[in-house]
Short mmCIF file of C-alpha atoms in Angstrom, two decimals:
data_model
loop_
_atom_site.label_atom_id
_atom_site.label_comp_id
_atom_site.label_asym_id
_atom_site.label_seq_id
_atom_site.Cartn_x
_atom_site.Cartn_y
_atom_site.Cartn_z
CA MET O 192 -17.87 18.17 -15.94
CA ALA O 193 -16.65 14.53 -17.18
CA ASN O 194 -18.68 13.51 -19.56
CA ILE O 195 -21.10 10.68 -18.48
CA THR O 196 -22.05 7.80 -21.52
CA ALA O 197 -25.18 5.97 -20.82
CA ALA O 198 -22.47 2.75 -21.14
CA MET O 199 -20.55 3.80 -18.14
CA VAL O 200 -23.78 4.05 -16.38
CA LYS O 201 -24.59 1.15 -17.47
CA ASP O 202 -21.42 -1.02 -16.03
CA LEU O 203 -21.34 1.11 -12.04
CA ARG O 204 -25.30 -0.14 -12.63
CA GLU O 205 -24.31 -3.89 -13.24
CA LYS O 206 -21.02 -3.90 -11.05
CA THR O 207 -23.74 -2.47 -7.69
CA GLY O 208 -26.87 -2.71 -7.98
CA ALA O 209 -27.23 0.69 -7.75
CA GLY O 210 -30.34 2.37 -9.54
CA MET O 211 -29.78 5.09 -12.43
CA MET O 212 -30.31 8.25 -11.81
CA ASP O 213 -28.86 7.24 -9.07
CA CYS O 214 -25.26 5.85 -10.67
CA LYS O 215 -25.58 8.98 -12.81
CA GLY O 216 -25.39 10.94 -10.18
CA ALA O 217 -22.45 9.24 -8.42
CA LEU O 218 -20.49 9.03 -11.61
CA ASN O 219 -21.04 12.79 -11.73
CA GLU O 220 -20.14 13.49 -7.97
CA THR O 221 -16.71 11.78 -9.07
CA GLY O 222 -15.70 13.01 -12.31
CA GLY O 223 -16.67 9.72 -14.46
CA ASP O 224 -13.96 7.55 -12.12
CA ILE O 225 -15.49 3.96 -11.74
CA GLU O 226 -14.26 2.79 -8.62
CA ALA O 227 -14.50 5.69 -6.50
CA ALA O 228 -18.68 6.63 -8.28
CA VAL O 229 -18.54 2.87 -6.57
CA ASP O 230 -17.61 4.12 -4.05
CA TRP O 231 -19.66 7.10 -3.43
CA LEU O 232 -21.99 4.35 -3.46
CA ARG O 233 -21.59 2.13 -1.03
CA LYS O 234 -21.05 5.82 1.57
CA LYS O 235 -24.07 6.83 0.28
CA GLY O 236 -25.97 3.22 1.44
CA LEU O 237 -27.36 3.05 -2.73
CA SER O 238 -24.47 -0.25 -2.87
CA LYS O 239 -26.44 -3.39 -3.15
CA ALA O 240 -23.25 -6.00 -4.66
CA ALA O 241 -19.66 -3.53 -4.32
CA LYS O 242 -18.68 -7.07 -4.24
CA LYS O 243 -19.80 -7.14 -8.18
CA SER O 244 -16.96 -4.56 -8.39
CA GLY O 245 -14.17 -6.45 -10.40
CA ARG O 246 -16.26 -8.39 -12.70
CA VAL O 247 -15.00 -8.02 -16.08
CA ALA O 248 -15.94 -10.22 -19.51
CA ALA O 249 -12.90 -11.10 -21.61
CA GLU O 250 -13.01 -15.02 -23.44
CA GLY O 251 -10.87 -17.21 -23.80
CA LEU O 252 -9.64 -20.50 -21.25
CA VAL O 253 -8.55 -20.80 -17.72
CA GLY O 254 -6.92 -24.49 -17.84
CA VAL O 255 -5.79 -26.18 -14.46
CA ALA O 256 -4.41 -28.87 -14.27
CA VAL O 257 -2.48 -31.28 -11.09
CA HIS O 258 0.27 -33.28 -10.63
CA GLY O 259 1.44 -35.16 -7.44
CA GLU O 260 1.50 -32.61 -4.20
CA LYS O 261 1.71 -29.93 -7.56
CA GLY O 262 -1.24 -28.04 -9.82
CA VAL O 263 -1.21 -25.05 -11.45
CA ALA O 264 -3.56 -22.56 -13.10
CA VAL O 265 -3.65 -21.03 -16.29
CA GLU O 266 -5.54 -18.26 -17.68
CA VAL O 267 -5.32 -18.06 -22.18
CA ASN O 268 -7.11 -15.46 -23.26
CA SER O 269 -8.62 -15.21 -27.87
CA GLU O 270 -10.24 -12.36 -29.41
CA THR O 271 -14.06 -13.83 -28.78
CA ASP O 272 -16.02 -17.39 -27.65
CA PHE O 273 -15.69 -18.81 -30.44
CA VAL O 274 -12.33 -20.27 -30.27
CA ALA O 275 -12.47 -21.53 -26.81
CA ARG O 276 -14.92 -24.32 -28.85
CA ASN O 277 -12.06 -24.88 -30.96
CA GLU O 278 -10.35 -28.16 -30.50
CA GLU O 279 -7.66 -26.59 -31.30
CA PHE O 280 -7.76 -23.57 -28.77
CA GLN O 281 -7.70 -26.19 -25.67
CA ALA O 282 -5.22 -28.94 -26.73
CA LEU O 283 -3.25 -25.62 -26.49
CA VAL O 284 -3.92 -24.80 -23.07
CA LYS O 285 -4.39 -27.99 -21.63
CA THR O 286 -0.58 -28.17 -22.62
CA ILE O 287 0.53 -25.28 -21.24
CA ALA O 288 -1.57 -26.11 -18.19
CA LEU O 289 0.22 -29.43 -18.91
CA VAL O 290 3.83 -27.84 -19.34
CA ALA O 291 3.55 -24.83 -16.37
CA VAL O 292 2.72 -28.20 -14.01
CA GLU O 293 5.54 -29.64 -14.19
CA LYS O 294 7.92 -27.29 -14.68
CA GLY O 295 6.99 -24.89 -11.72
CA GLU O 296 6.71 -21.94 -13.74
CA THR O 297 4.77 -19.17 -11.79
CA ASP O 298 6.01 -16.57 -13.99
CA VAL O 299 4.72 -16.03 -18.02
CA GLU O 300 7.61 -15.55 -19.50
CA ALA O 301 9.46 -18.18 -18.09
CA LEU O 302 6.74 -20.14 -19.34
CA LYS O 303 6.63 -19.16 -22.88
CA ASN O 304 10.05 -20.36 -22.98
CA GLN O 305 9.74 -23.42 -21.71
CA HIS O 306 9.63 -25.99 -24.53
CA TYR O 307 6.46 -27.05 -25.72
CA PRO O 308 5.85 -31.23 -25.98
CA GLY O 309 4.87 -32.85 -29.69
CA GLY O 310 6.05 -30.12 -31.93
CA ALA O 311 10.04 -28.24 -32.19
CA GLY O 312 9.84 -25.53 -30.74
CA THR O 313 8.60 -23.10 -27.37
CA VAL O 314 5.49 -22.68 -25.80
CA ALA O 315 4.88 -19.61 -27.66
CA ASP O 316 5.73 -20.91 -30.93
CA ALA O 317 2.91 -22.34 -30.26
CA ILE O 318 1.06 -19.99 -29.54
CA SER O 319 1.90 -18.36 -32.14
CA ASN O 320 1.03 -21.34 -35.02
CA ALA O 321 -2.42 -21.40 -33.35
CA ILE O 322 -2.89 -18.12 -33.60
CA ALA O 323 -1.71 -18.26 -37.74
CA THR O 324 -3.69 -21.48 -38.12
CA ILE O 325 -7.17 -19.53 -36.02
CA GLY O 326 -6.68 -16.53 -37.18
CA GLU O 327 -6.81 -15.10 -34.12
CA ASN O 328 -5.00 -13.13 -31.35
CA MET O 329 -3.94 -16.13 -28.86
CA THR O 330 -1.96 -14.31 -25.28
CA LEU O 331 -0.52 -16.11 -21.86
CA ARG O 332 -1.89 -13.71 -19.53
CA ARG O 333 -1.32 -15.57 -16.06
CA VAL O 334 -0.53 -18.27 -14.36
CA SER O 335 -0.79 -19.84 -10.79
CA ALA O 336 0.79 -22.61 -9.16
CA LEU O 337 0.56 -24.29 -5.60
CA SER O 338 2.40 -27.39 -3.85
CA VAL O 339 2.01 -29.72 -0.34
CA SER O 340 5.07 -30.99 0.81
CA GLN O 341 2.34 -34.13 1.92
CA GLY O 342 -1.46 -34.22 0.89
CA VAL O 343 -3.08 -33.47 -1.91
CA ILE O 344 -4.17 -30.15 -4.90
CA GLY O 345 -7.65 -30.70 -4.46
CA GLN O 346 -8.97 -28.66 -7.92
CA TYR O 347 -12.41 -27.01 -9.80
CA VAL O 348 -13.35 -26.03 -13.24
CA HIS O 349 -17.16 -24.77 -13.49
CA ASN O 350 -19.04 -24.37 -16.92
CA SER O 351 -16.59 -26.99 -18.16
CA ILE O 352 -15.67 -27.30 -21.81
CA GLY O 353 -13.26 -30.66 -21.79
CA ASP O 354 -10.77 -31.69 -18.57
CA GLY O 355 -9.19 -29.18 -16.77
CA LEU O 356 -10.65 -26.40 -18.99
CA GLY O 357 -14.03 -23.83 -17.76
CA LYS O 358 -14.46 -20.67 -17.53
CA ILE O 359 -13.31 -20.05 -14.06
CA GLY O 360 -10.03 -22.68 -12.72
CA VAL O 361 -9.82 -23.08 -8.43
CA ILE O 362 -6.81 -25.28 -7.48
CA VAL O 363 -6.37 -25.90 -3.74
CA ALA O 364 -3.70 -26.88 -0.98
CA LEU O 365 -4.62 -29.62 1.43
CA GLU O 366 -1.37 -30.55 3.81
CA SER O 367 -1.94 -34.18 4.76
CA THR O 368 -0.99 -37.31 6.35
CA GLY O 369 -4.05 -38.68 6.12
CA ASP O 370 -6.07 -40.84 3.74
CA LYS O 371 -6.14 -39.53 -0.09
CA GLU O 372 -8.83 -40.33 -1.43
CA GLN O 373 -10.85 -38.41 1.25
CA LEU O 374 -8.07 -35.25 0.83
CA THR O 375 -8.29 -35.18 -1.95
CA GLU O 376 -12.70 -35.43 -2.24
CA LEU O 377 -12.50 -32.76 0.85
CA GLY O 378 -10.27 -30.70 -2.39
CA ARG O 379 -12.79 -31.13 -4.68
CA LYS O 380 -15.39 -29.51 -1.99
CA ILE O 381 -12.79 -26.85 -1.00
CA SER O 382 -12.84 -25.92 -4.60
CA MET O 383 -16.13 -25.77 -5.61
CA HIS O 384 -16.47 -23.38 -2.21
CA VAL O 385 -14.01 -21.09 -3.86
CA ALA O 386 -15.84 -20.95 -7.67
CA ALA O 387 -18.86 -19.52 -5.74
CA ALA O 388 -17.47 -17.68 -2.98
CA GLY O 389 -14.43 -15.78 -4.54
CA PRO O 390 -12.37 -14.97 -1.75
CA LEU O 391 -9.94 -12.77 -2.08
CA ALA O 392 -7.54 -14.39 0.67
CA LEU O 393 -6.91 -16.87 2.95
CA ASP O 394 -7.18 -14.95 5.86
CA ALA O 395 -7.23 -11.67 7.06
CA ALA O 396 -3.07 -11.23 7.21
CA GLY O 397 -3.89 -11.94 3.01
CA ILE O 398 -5.88 -9.51 2.79
CA ASP O 399 -4.20 -6.45 0.01
CA PRO O 400 -3.86 -3.58 2.17
CA ALA O 401 -4.25 -1.06 -0.19
CA VAL O 402 -7.18 -3.22 -0.41
CA LEU O 403 -7.83 -3.35 3.60
CA GLU O 404 -7.75 0.50 4.21
CA ARG O 405 -10.82 1.09 1.19
CA GLU O 406 -13.04 -0.71 3.26
CA LYS O 407 -11.73 1.13 6.47
CA ASN O 408 -12.46 5.00 4.72
CA VAL O 409 -15.39 3.17 3.27
CA LEU O 410 -16.83 2.82 6.87
CA ARG O 411 -15.83 5.33 8.17
CA GLU O 412 -17.08 8.19 5.79
CA LYS O 413 -21.04 5.82 5.75
CA ASN O 414 -20.58 7.08 10.36
CA ALA O 415 -18.79 10.51 9.82
CA GLY O 416 -19.38 13.32 12.93
CA LYS O 417 -20.08 10.02 15.59
CA PRO O 418 -17.31 10.36 18.12
CA ASP O 419 -13.85 8.76 17.48
CA HIS O 420 -14.21 6.15 20.01
CA VAL O 421 -17.46 5.57 18.56
CA LEU O 422 -16.66 4.93 14.52
CA GLU O 423 -13.14 3.29 16.52
CA LYS O 424 -15.52 0.77 17.16
CA ILE O 425 -17.86 0.58 14.46
CA VAL O 426 -14.67 -0.05 12.25
CA GLU O 427 -13.20 -3.27 13.96
CA SER O 428 -17.07 -4.23 13.95
CA GLY O 429 -17.63 -3.51 10.22
CA LEU O 430 -14.05 -5.18 9.22
CA LYS O 431 -15.00 -8.29 11.42
CA THR O 432 -17.85 -9.08 9.19
CA TYR O 433 -16.18 -7.69 6.01
CA PHE O 434 -13.59 -10.91 6.97
CA LYS O 435 -16.09 -13.36 6.79
CA GLU O 436 -17.34 -11.95 4.19
CA VAL O 437 -14.04 -12.46 2.18
CA THR O 438 -11.44 -14.70 2.87
CA LEU O 439 -11.55 -18.19 2.64
CA LEU O 440 -11.22 -19.81 6.17
CA GLU O 441 -14.09 -17.51 7.82
CA GLN O 442 -16.78 -17.47 5.18
CA PRO O 443 -19.99 -19.44 5.61
CA TYR O 444 -19.45 -23.06 3.48
CA ILE O 445 -21.14 -23.70 1.42
CA HIS O 446 -21.89 -27.86 1.75
CA ASP O 447 -23.14 -26.09 5.53
CA ASN O 448 -23.83 -23.02 5.92
CA GLY O 449 -23.79 -24.02 9.51
CA LYS O 450 -20.04 -24.26 9.85
CA THR O 451 -16.91 -22.08 8.51
CA VAL O 452 -14.94 -23.46 6.20
CA SER O 453 -11.61 -22.99 8.62
CA GLN O 454 -14.58 -25.84 10.59
CA ALA O 455 -14.74 -27.87 7.79
CA VAL O 456 -11.03 -28.03 7.71
CA ALA O 457 -10.89 -28.75 11.95
CA GLU O 458 -13.72 -31.85 10.73
CA ALA O 459 -12.49 -33.48 7.93
CA ALA O 460 -9.66 -34.72 10.69
CA LYS O 461 -12.37 -37.63 11.33
CA THR O 462 -12.47 -39.27 8.27
CA VAL O 463 -9.65 -38.11 6.84
CA GLY O 464 -7.00 -39.91 9.40
CA ALA O 465 -5.00 -36.69 10.02
CA PRO O 466 -5.43 -32.92 10.77
CA VAL O 467 -5.65 -31.02 8.03
CA ALA O 468 -3.88 -28.03 7.13
CA LEU O 469 -5.46 -25.28 3.82
CA LYS O 470 -1.94 -23.86 2.97
CA GLY O 471 -4.33 -21.51 -0.23
CA PHE O 472 -5.93 -21.41 -3.08
CA VAL O 473 -6.13 -20.22 -6.14
CA ARG O 474 -9.12 -18.77 -8.65
CA TYR O 475 -8.63 -18.09 -11.85
CA ALA O 476 -12.16 -17.16 -13.57
CA LEU O 477 -12.52 -15.67 -16.96
CA GLY O 478 -11.33 -12.18 -18.07
CA GLU O 479 -10.78 -10.52 -14.36
CA GLY O 480 -9.52 -7.46 -14.07
CA ILE O 481 -9.65 -6.76 -18.00
CA GLU O 482 -10.87 -4.41 -19.69
CA LYS O 483 -13.16 -5.81 -22.49
CA GLN O 484 -14.44 -2.83 -25.04
CA GLU O 485 -18.16 -3.84 -26.10
CA SER O 486 -18.45 -3.65 -29.78
CA ASP O 487 -22.60 -1.76 -31.17
CA PHE O 488 -22.45 -5.37 -34.33
CA ALA O 489 -25.41 -3.90 -35.86
CA ALA O 490 -23.44 -0.57 -35.57
CA GLU O 491 -20.73 -2.21 -37.29
CA VAL O 492 -22.54 -3.83 -40.04
CA ALA O 493 -24.63 -0.36 -40.95
CA ALA O 494 -20.44 1.17 -41.36
CA ALA O 495 -19.97 -1.12 -43.33
CA VAL O 496 -22.99 -1.24 -45.76
CA SER O 497 -22.39 2.23 -45.21
CA GLY O 498 -17.92 2.37 -46.33
CA GLU O 499 -18.98 0.17 -49.12
CA ALA O 500 -22.43 1.89 -50.93
#
């Protein structure tokens, strides 16, 4: 039997909102596999917040930069949140984002090899110099870009600590020949929506097939025992509801819950003066997908004192 720790139970409870004993039972049933335990709770109808299952923590900053019809998002990680308040680190992230948007880079290694403005060397050299100066490890983790032939790249940064820097960074691509000022405002509002709602994809076609199959399996197992023809209708209906929750175009627009994002974009043509097409988005939340080891500060101090004695 797997060793189920209090930390594992706590992690699962935060991910799902299920009760402590339910979480412990789920972990026992799944041999300590957190993701399998999330699914187990969902199948039992005990998960209250399945969409939180991807939430993790890490430190550093997300940076966004827009230049003309191009925009980028980058994530640079550090060991502690203190570094995010360091002006040198902030300047580093901002400059890396500017280099990325200027060069149109979407590959981390290629971006590291680009010339770093104002210094002798590359982006990788600038990161190494910052590590040496600040005294903490840093990593350029990821970079994504969007572009349009006509239109704008909207942007929004949540928990902003500087221009284009924060904990969540979003860019959206709006294709249109309409008024740039109106388009920019629309792009900002949709970017705010993306930051708040956290869609998985633009539409159903953009959802990872593995994620879709996993959702189907959850629906089938929750309704096991029903006739096949009934089960398939339940799965079909359940997927429609799922798409409304996780695809940007079908989500209720946070600025007007009476319409979907798709409807809001279509209606924007009246004020923009031309049809508008939402072509894509990038949403970076600091640390998502990174396992971060929790530390017990009191225990560390006690161990240090014990070691000195």
